[in-house]
Amino acid sequence: MEVFSKELKATDVGVKLSFPTHGLEHLDFAGSNSVDLRVKDSCGELRVIRCWKRKNGDHDKPVLSSGWLKFVADYGLGVGDKVVLLREDDHSLGSQFRIEAQRRIVLLGREDWGEVTRATNY
């Protein structure tokens, strides 16, 4: 189940990722303003990315912070790329979400999104 997808802007790849408020319904903050999301990337690696709720007028605005910029760097993401967060439990890994990086590609004159593989090795 998709939590959100977003085409990345300069702030998203350089500072933090804000995402649509409807994504909050899939997250359990347990009364706190932040939660550490245990996410599996497309290489099967477990990552911990912190999600904060910040006030934006009369509603909360979710933001991915700690761990997010490492994901951006590892996958070589830039402005115009896309990130997708999916609700997906992997009990063996201990993750609750899966994160995908996508890049716009043109193949035989047709534009689509293709999966981005990790750009750096650990």
JSON list of N, CA and C in Angstrom, two decimals, residues 27-32 34-35:
[
{"chain": "A", "resi": 27, "resn": "LEU", "atom": "N", "xyz": [1.26, 6.21, 9.80]},
{"chain": "A", "resi": 27, "resn": "LEU", "atom": "CA", "xyz": [2.36, 6.26, 10.76]},
{"chain": "A", "resi": 27, "resn": "LEU", "atom": "C", "xyz": [1.83, 6.32, 12.18]},
{"chain": "A", "resi": 28, "resn": "ASP", "atom": "N", "xyz": [2.54, 5.66, 13.11]},
{"chain": "A", "resi": 28, "resn": "ASP", "atom": "CA", "xyz": [2.15, 5.66, 14.52]},
{"chain": "A", "resi": 28, "resn": "ASP", "atom": "C", "xyz": [3.16, 6.45, 15.33]},
{"chain": "A", "resi": 29, "resn": "PHE", "atom": "N", "xyz": [2.78, 7.65, 15.71]},
{"chain": "A", "resi": 29, "resn": "PHE", "atom": "CA", "xyz": [3.67, 8.52, 16.48]},
{"chain": "A", "resi": 29, "resn": "PHE", "atom": "C", "xyz": [3.57, 8.27, 17.98]},
{"chain": "A", "resi": 30, "resn": "ALA", "atom": "N", "xyz": [2.57, 7.51, 18.42]},
{"chain": "A", "resi": 30, "resn": "ALA", "atom": "CA", "xyz": [2.40, 7.16, 19.84]},
{"chain": "A", "resi": 30, "resn": "ALA", "atom": "C", "xyz": [2.50, 8.38, 20.74]},
{"chain": "A", "resi": 31, "resn": "GLY", "atom": "N", "xyz": [1.84, 9.47, 20.36]},
{"chain": "A", "resi": 31, "resn": "GLY", "atom": "CA", "xyz": [1.80, 10.68, 21.18]},
{"chain": "A", "resi": 31, "resn": "GLY", "atom": "C", "xyz": [3.03, 11.57, 21.07]},
{"chain": "A", "resi": 32, "resn": "SER", "atom": "N", "xyz": [3.99, 11.21, 20.26]},
{"chain": "A", "resi": 32, "resn": "SER", "atom": "CA", "xyz": [5.22, 11.98, 20.11]},
{"chain": "A", "resi": 32, "resn": "SER", "atom": "C", "xyz": [5.15, 12.83, 18.84]},
{"chain": "A", "resi": 34, "resn": "SER", "atom": "N", "xyz": [7.76, 12.75, 16.76]},
{"chain": "A", "resi": 34, "resn": "SER", "atom": "CA", "xyz": [8.63, 12.09, 15.79]},
{"chain": "A", "resi": 34, "resn": "SER", "atom": "C", "xyz": [8.53, 10.58, 15.96]},
{"chain": "A", "resi": 35, "resn": "VAL", "atom": "N", "xyz": [8.91, 9.88, 14.89]},
{"chain": "A", "resi": 35, "resn": "VAL", "atom": "CA", "xyz": [8.96, 8.43, 14.92]},
{"chain": "A", "resi": 35, "resn": "VAL", "atom": "C", "xyz": [10.09, 7.98, 13.99]}
]
